[in-house]
Amino acid sequence: MNKSRILKNRAILFIIIVGMALTLGTFFVYSSLRAMESTFSPIQIDKMFQKHVFTILLSSFLGIIAFILSKYITKSRHFMNILFIFFMTLLALALAQAPINGTKRWITILGIQIQPSEFMKLFLPLYLSWYYYKIKERKATFVFGIIIPLFIIFLSISLIFLEPDLSSSILIFILAILTIYINGVKNIHFYMTLLILTISGIFIITNADILKGYQKDRLEQFSKIEKNYQLRQSLDAITNGGFFGSGSFIGEEKYSVPYSYSDFIIAVIGEEWGKLGILMVITLYFLISRELILMSYHMKNSAARNFMVVFAFWIFFQSFINVGVSIGMLPTTGVTLPLMSYGNSSLLITIVSIGYIMGMVFYEIIDEQTIDEQTKEILENQENKKRVERTDEV
């Protein structure tokens, strides 16, 4: 089987799996919103669900645009820089807003509340992959390969840390460091930098009081489950669901799970579809990550290939964090379940990123088909030439 056919089959399978995740997510968001009737009025619940569906439609439209323009975005000299400035501006604007629950993470555009830090989780790895794609061999130098990317990373993370949003800061930092590594900088430069960053991080954590009050409370609640109301209700809902679940739209414990439509949507899945449902969801994320990795092997464009690897790591890692929080393995972080949780910003950047990736895969398939056709034409010409020569000899 030739390369273009392999990519095409993988891409179709990937889109089907993503479609399944989005469909299930919409189903569970609707169910979890209905369970929030003690917090929201029926009118508010309907508006929130309508907003969720609108976000999916808008994200799909923008994803199609990203699909069409993906090849030109990667080759453009200035477009990615303009996007970087745009997203940095959004982060700065978020800091100028009135606090919500003690943090400044959101801004409202056209009536839609967005969280710029969610955009940076995937845009920063994409931007760094594009940066390395542009500088080519210069990434072997310490300045271009390490110093400049670190400046970009710390500039972005510093604004997110000031919101404050520690979990997003850490996650984005991990994704950015992974992006540096897979883009092929010199090993000595990378490991030396990683050692310095690790030592500096340990020193800061042990000598500076960087945690806010609510962050300390979350760590304390993690160590003492009786103080963690969210976790107790989440565990009760999952336990009530058993292995096979109570059934769709059935269950009582989910009604008392705070933020069941976003951070703790696994509790709803666990009660309605049971532990089997949770295993199915985890399997979906594994398959999404697996298909991305397998497709990346066939990509010639290094920016697209490396971003696909980071995206695969992110979607599985973030889903692991979300599930880990819901079952008590990790402290509460506020991290959503990709493609399934209610959340405008996370859903938007995820679907648009998928559109970009699919666009790059599509252009790779077209390029390969063109090469195959040209190769076939050359072989046919050579064969015809040999036939003519044999005829002349006769």
Coordinates of C-alpha atoms in Angstrom, one line a residue:
M1 CA 0.0 0.0 0.0
N2 CA 1.5 3.4 -1.0
K3 CA 2.0 6.3 1.3
S4 CA -0.9 8.4 0.1
R5 CA -3.4 5.6 0.6
I6 CA -2.1 4.9 4.1
L7 CA -2.4 8.5 5.1
K8 CA -5.9 8.7 3.6
N9 CA -7.1 5.7 5.5
R10 CA -5.6 6.9 8.8
A11 CA -7.1 10.4 8.3
I12 CA -10.6 8.9 7.7
L13 CA -10.3 6.8 10.8
F14 CA -9.0 9.7 12.8
I15 CA -12.0 11.9 11.7
I16 CA -14.4 9.2 12.6
I17 CA -12.9 8.8 16.1
V18 CA -12.9 12.6 16.7
G19 CA -16.5 12.7 15.5
M20 CA -17.5 10.0 18.0
A21 CA -15.8 12.0 20.8
L22 CA -17.6 15.2 19.9
T23 CA -20.9 13.4 19.6
L24 CA -20.5 11.7 23.0
G25 CA -19.3 15.0 24.5
T26 CA -22.4 16.8 23.3
F27 CA -24.6 14.1 24.7
F28 CA -22.9 14.2 28.2
V29 CA -22.8 18.0 28.3
Y30 CA -26.5 18.1 27.8
S31 CA -27.1 15.5 30.5
S32 CA -24.7 17.2 32.9
L33 CA -26.3 20.6 32.3
R34 CA -29.7 19.1 33.1
A35 CA -28.2 17.9 36.3
M36 CA -27.3 21.4 37.3
E37 CA -31.0 22.4 37.8
S38 CA -30.3 23.5 41.4
T39 CA -27.6 26.0 40.2
F40 CA -29.1 27.2 36.9
S41 CA -32.6 27.9 35.8
P42 CA -34.1 26.0 32.8
I43 CA -33.6 29.0 30.6
Q44 CA -29.9 29.3 31.6
I45 CA -29.4 25.6 31.0
D46 CA -30.9 25.9 27.5
K47 CA -28.8 28.9 26.7
M48 CA -25.6 27.2 27.9
F49 CA -26.3 24.1 25.7
Q50 CA -27.1 26.3 22.7
K51 CA -23.9 28.1 23.3
H52 CA -22.0 24.8 23.4
V53 CA -23.5 23.7 20.1
F54 CA -22.8 27.1 18.6
T55 CA -19.2 26.8 19.7
I56 CA -18.9 23.4 17.9
L57 CA -20.4 24.9 14.7
L58 CA -18.2 28.0 14.9
S59 CA -15.1 25.9 15.7
S60 CA -15.9 23.6 12.8
F61 CA -16.2 26.5 10.4
L62 CA -12.8 28.0 11.6
G63 CA -11.4 24.5 11.4
I64 CA -12.3 24.3 7.7
I65 CA -10.6 27.6 7.1
A66 CA -7.5 26.3 9.0
F67 CA -7.7 23.2 6.8
I68 CA -7.8 25.2 3.6
L69 CA -5.0 27.6 4.6
S70 CA -2.8 25.2 6.5
K71 CA -0.1 24.8 3.9
Y72 CA 0.0 28.6 3.3
I73 CA 0.0 29.3 7.1
T74 CA 3.1 27.1 7.5
K75 CA 5.0 28.6 4.6
S76 CA 4.0 32.2 5.4
R77 CA 6.8 34.5 6.8
H78 CA 4.6 36.7 9.0
F79 CA 1.2 35.2 9.6
M80 CA 2.3 33.1 12.6
N81 CA 4.0 36.1 14.1
I82 CA 0.8 38.1 13.8
L83 CA -1.1 35.3 15.5
F84 CA 1.4 35.2 18.3
I85 CA 1.0 38.9 19.0
F86 CA -2.8 38.5 18.8
F87 CA -2.8 35.7 21.4
M88 CA -0.4 37.6 23.7
T89 CA -2.7 40.6 23.5
L90 CA -5.6 38.5 24.6
L91 CA -3.6 37.2 27.6
A92 CA -2.8 40.8 28.5
L93 CA -6.4 41.8 28.1
A94 CA -7.5 39.0 30.5
L95 CA -5.3 40.5 33.2
A96 CA -7.1 43.8 32.8
Q97 CA -10.5 42.3 33.4
A98 CA -12.4 42.1 36.7
P99 CA -11.6 39.0 38.7
I100 CA -14.0 36.0 38.4
N101 CA -13.7 33.6 41.4
G102 CA -10.5 35.4 42.4
T103 CA -8.7 35.0 39.0
K104 CA -8.4 37.0 35.8
R105 CA -8.5 34.3 33.1
W106 CA -11.5 35.3 30.9
I107 CA -12.5 37.9 28.4
T108 CA -15.8 38.4 26.6
I109 CA -15.9 38.8 22.8
L110 CA -19.3 39.1 21.0
G111 CA -21.1 37.7 24.1
I112 CA -18.8 34.6 24.2
Q113 CA -16.6 34.1 27.2
I114 CA -13.1 32.8 26.2
Q115 CA -10.0 31.8 28.1
P116 CA -6.9 32.9 26.2
S117 CA -4.6 30.5 28.2
E118 CA -6.5 27.6 26.6
F119 CA -5.5 28.9 23.2
M120 CA -1.8 28.9 24.2
K121 CA -1.8 25.2 25.1
L122 CA -1.8 24.3 21.5
F123 CA -0.8 27.5 19.7
L124 CA 2.5 27.8 21.5
P125 CA 3.7 24.3 20.4
L126 CA 2.5 25.1 16.9
Y127 CA 4.3 28.4 16.9
L128 CA 7.5 26.9 18.1
S129 CA 7.3 24.1 15.5
W130 CA 6.8 26.7 12.8
Y131 CA 9.8 28.7 14.3
Y132 CA 12.1 25.7 14.1
Y133 CA 10.8 24.9 10.6
K134 CA 11.8 28.4 9.5
I135 CA 15.3 28.6 11.1
K136 CA 16.2 25.2 9.7
E137 CA 19.9 24.4 10.4
R138 CA 20.3 27.4 12.8
K139 CA 18.5 25.4 15.5
A140 CA 21.8 23.6 16.1
T141 CA 23.1 26.8 17.7
F142 CA 22.4 27.5 21.4
V143 CA 20.9 31.0 20.8
F144 CA 18.4 30.0 18.0
G145 CA 17.8 26.5 19.3
I146 CA 17.3 27.2 23.0
I147 CA 17.6 30.9 24.1
I148 CA 15.0 32.4 21.7
P149 CA 12.4 29.7 22.2
L150 CA 12.8 29.9 26.0
F151 CA 12.2 33.6 25.9
I152 CA 9.0 33.0 23.9
I153 CA 7.9 30.4 26.4
F154 CA 8.6 32.4 29.5
L155 CA 7.0 35.5 28.0
S156 CA 3.8 33.5 27.4
I157 CA 3.8 31.6 30.7
S158 CA 4.5 34.7 32.8
L159 CA 1.2 36.3 31.7
I160 CA -0.7 33.0 32.4
F161 CA 0.9 32.6 35.8
L162 CA -0.1 36.1 36.8
E163 CA -3.8 35.3 36.2
P164 CA -3.1 33.1 38.3
D165 CA -3.4 29.8 36.5
L166 CA -0.7 27.4 37.8
S167 CA -2.0 24.2 36.2
S168 CA -2.2 25.7 32.7
S169 CA 1.3 27.3 33.2
I170 CA 2.8 24.0 34.1
L171 CA 1.0 22.1 31.3
I172 CA 2.0 24.7 28.7
F173 CA 5.6 24.6 29.9
I174 CA 5.7 20.8 29.6
L175 CA 4.3 21.0 26.1
A176 CA 6.7 23.7 25.1
I177 CA 9.7 21.8 26.4
L178 CA 8.6 18.7 24.6
T179 CA 8.2 20.8 21.4
I180 CA 11.8 22.0 21.7
Y181 CA 13.1 18.4 22.2
I182 CA 11.2 16.8 19.3
N183 CA 12.3 19.6 16.9
G184 CA 15.8 18.2 17.0
V185 CA 18.0 20.7 18.9
K186 CA 21.4 19.5 20.0
N187 CA 21.1 17.0 22.8
I188 CA 23.8 18.7 24.9
H189 CA 22.0 22.0 24.7
F190 CA 18.7 20.5 25.6
Y191 CA 19.8 18.4 28.5
M192 CA 21.9 21.1 29.9
T193 CA 19.0 23.6 29.8
L194 CA 16.6 21.0 31.3
L195 CA 19.0 20.4 34.2
I196 CA 19.3 24.2 34.8
L197 CA 15.5 24.6 34.7
T198 CA 15.0 21.7 37.0
I199 CA 17.4 23.0 39.6
S200 CA 15.9 26.5 39.3
G201 CA 12.4 25.1 39.7
I202 CA 13.3 23.2 42.8
F203 CA 15.0 26.2 44.3
I204 CA 12.0 28.5 43.6
I205 CA 9.5 25.9 45.0
T206 CA 11.4 25.4 48.2
N207 CA 12.3 29.0 48.9
A208 CA 9.5 31.1 47.5
D209 CA 5.8 31.2 48.5
I210 CA 4.4 31.0 44.9
L211 CA 1.1 29.3 45.7
K212 CA -2.1 31.3 46.1
G213 CA -4.6 30.6 48.9
Y214 CA -7.0 28.5 46.8
Q215 CA -4.1 26.5 45.4
K216 CA -2.9 25.6 48.9
D217 CA -6.5 24.7 49.8
R218 CA -6.7 22.3 46.8
L219 CA -3.5 20.5 47.8
E220 CA -4.8 20.2 51.4
Q221 CA -8.2 18.9 50.1
F222 CA -6.3 16.4 48.0
S223 CA -4.6 15.0 51.0
K224 CA -7.8 15.0 53.1
I225 CA -10.7 13.7 51.0
E226 CA -13.3 14.5 53.7
K227 CA -12.6 18.2 53.0
N228 CA -12.9 17.9 49.2
Y229 CA -16.7 18.2 48.5
Q230 CA -16.2 18.0 44.7
L231 CA -14.2 14.9 44.8
R232 CA -16.5 13.1 47.3
Q233 CA -19.5 13.8 45.1
S234 CA -17.6 12.7 42.0
L235 CA -16.6 9.4 43.6
D236 CA -20.1 8.9 44.8
A237 CA -21.5 9.3 41.3
I238 CA -18.9 7.0 39.7
T239 CA -19.5 4.4 42.5
N240 CA -23.3 4.6 42.0
G241 CA -22.9 3.9 38.3
G242 CA -21.1 0.6 39.0
F243 CA -19.5 -1.2 36.0
F244 CA -22.2 -0.8 33.4
G245 CA -23.8 2.4 34.6
S246 CA -27.3 3.5 35.6
G247 CA -28.4 4.4 32.1
S248 CA -28.5 7.5 29.9
F249 CA -30.0 10.5 31.8
I250 CA -30.4 8.3 34.8
G251 CA -28.6 8.7 38.2
E252 CA -29.0 10.8 41.3
E253 CA -25.5 11.6 42.5
K254 CA -24.6 13.7 39.5
Y255 CA -27.1 16.3 40.6
S256 CA -24.8 17.2 43.5
V257 CA -21.5 17.2 41.6
P258 CA -20.2 20.8 41.1
Y259 CA -19.1 21.8 37.6
S260 CA -20.2 18.4 36.3
Y261 CA -20.5 19.8 32.8
S262 CA -16.9 20.8 32.6
D263 CA -14.1 19.8 35.0
F264 CA -16.0 16.8 36.4
I265 CA -17.9 15.5 33.4
I266 CA -16.3 12.1 34.0
A267 CA -18.5 11.8 37.1
V268 CA -21.6 12.0 34.8
I269 CA -20.1 9.5 32.4
G270 CA -19.3 7.2 35.2
E271 CA -22.7 7.3 36.7
E272 CA -24.7 7.0 33.5
W273 CA -22.3 4.6 31.5
G274 CA -20.4 3.1 34.4
K275 CA -16.7 2.3 34.7
L276 CA -17.0 0.7 31.3
G277 CA -18.0 4.0 29.8
I278 CA -15.0 5.7 31.4
L279 CA -12.8 3.0 29.9
M280 CA -14.4 3.6 26.5
V281 CA -13.7 7.3 26.7
I282 CA -10.0 6.7 27.7
T283 CA -9.8 4.3 24.7
L284 CA -11.1 7.0 22.4
Y285 CA -8.3 9.4 23.5
F286 CA -5.7 6.7 23.1
L287 CA -6.9 6.0 19.6
I288 CA -6.9 9.7 18.7
S289 CA -3.3 10.0 20.0
R290 CA -2.3 6.8 18.3
E291 CA -3.6 7.8 14.9
L292 CA -1.9 11.2 15.1
I293 CA 1.4 9.6 15.9
L294 CA 1.1 7.1 13.1
M295 CA 0.1 9.8 10.6
S296 CA 3.1 12.0 11.7
Y297 CA 5.5 9.2 10.5
H298 CA 4.5 9.9 6.9
M299 CA 4.6 13.7 7.1
K300 CA 7.5 15.5 5.2
N301 CA 6.7 18.9 6.7
S302 CA 8.6 19.1 10.0
A303 CA 6.3 21.8 11.5
A304 CA 3.2 19.7 10.9
R305 CA 4.8 16.5 11.9
N306 CA 6.2 17.8 15.2
F307 CA 3.0 19.6 16.1
M308 CA 1.0 16.4 15.5
V309 CA 3.3 14.6 18.0
V310 CA 2.8 17.3 20.7
F311 CA -1.0 17.4 20.0
A312 CA -1.2 13.7 20.5
F313 CA 0.7 13.9 23.8
W314 CA -1.4 16.9 24.9
I315 CA -4.8 15.3 24.2
F316 CA -3.9 12.1 26.1
F317 CA -2.1 13.8 28.9
Q318 CA -4.9 16.3 29.5
S319 CA -7.6 13.6 29.4
F320 CA -5.5 11.6 31.9
I321 CA -5.3 14.7 34.2
N322 CA -9.0 15.3 34.0
V323 CA -9.9 11.6 34.7
G324 CA -7.2 11.5 37.5
V325 CA -8.8 14.5 39.2
S326 CA -12.3 13.0 39.0
I327 CA -11.2 9.8 40.6
G328 CA -8.9 11.3 43.3
M329 CA -5.6 10.4 41.8
L330 CA -4.6 14.1 41.3
P331 CA -5.5 17.4 43.0
T332 CA -8.2 19.5 41.5
T333 CA -6.8 21.6 38.6
G334 CA -9.7 22.9 36.6
V335 CA -8.5 21.1 33.5
T336 CA -11.3 20.1 31.0
L337 CA -11.8 16.9 29.1
P338 CA -10.8 17.6 25.5
L339 CA -13.6 17.5 23.0
M340 CA -16.1 16.5 25.6
S341 CA -16.3 19.1 28.4
Y342 CA -18.3 22.3 28.2
G343 CA -15.7 25.0 27.4
N344 CA -15.7 27.5 24.6
S345 CA -11.9 28.2 24.4
S346 CA -10.7 24.6 24.8
L347 CA -13.2 23.3 22.2
L348 CA -12.4 26.1 19.8
I349 CA -8.6 25.7 19.8
T350 CA -8.8 21.9 19.7
I351 CA -11.1 21.7 16.7
V352 CA -9.2 24.4 14.8
S353 CA -5.9 22.6 15.5
I354 CA -7.5 19.4 14.1
G355 CA -8.5 21.3 11.0
Y356 CA -5.0 22.5 10.5
I357 CA -3.5 19.0 11.0
M358 CA -6.0 17.5 8.6
G359 CA -5.2 20.2 6.1
M360 CA -1.5 19.4 6.2
V361 CA -2.3 15.7 5.9
F362 CA -4.5 16.4 2.9
Y363 CA -1.8 18.4 1.1
E364 CA 0.7 15.6 1.9
I365 CA -1.6 13.1 0.2
I366 CA -2.0 15.4 -2.8
D367 CA 1.8 15.8 -3.1
E368 CA 2.3 12.1 -2.8
Q369 CA -0.3 11.3 -5.5
T370 CA 1.4 13.9 -7.8
I371 CA 4.7 12.2 -7.2
D372 CA 3.2 8.7 -7.8
E373 CA 1.6 9.9 -11.1
Q374 CA 4.9 11.5 -12.2
T375 CA 6.8 8.4 -11.3
K376 CA 4.3 6.2 -13.2
E377 CA 4.6 8.5 -16.2
I378 CA 8.4 8.3 -16.2
L379 CA 8.3 4.5 -15.9
E380 CA 5.7 4.3 -18.8
N381 CA 7.9 6.6 -21.0
Q382 CA 11.0 4.4 -20.2
E383 CA 9.0 1.2 -21.1
N384 CA 7.8 2.8 -24.3
K385 CA 11.3 3.8 -25.2
K386 CA 12.5 0.3 -24.7
R387 CA 9.7 -1.1 -26.9
V388 CA 10.7 1.3 -29.7
E389 CA 14.4 0.3 -29.4
R390 CA 13.4 -3.4 -29.5
T391 CA 11.3 -2.8 -32.6
D392 CA 14.1 -0.9 -34.4
E393 CA 16.5 -3.8 -33.7
V394 CA 14.1 -6.3 -35.3

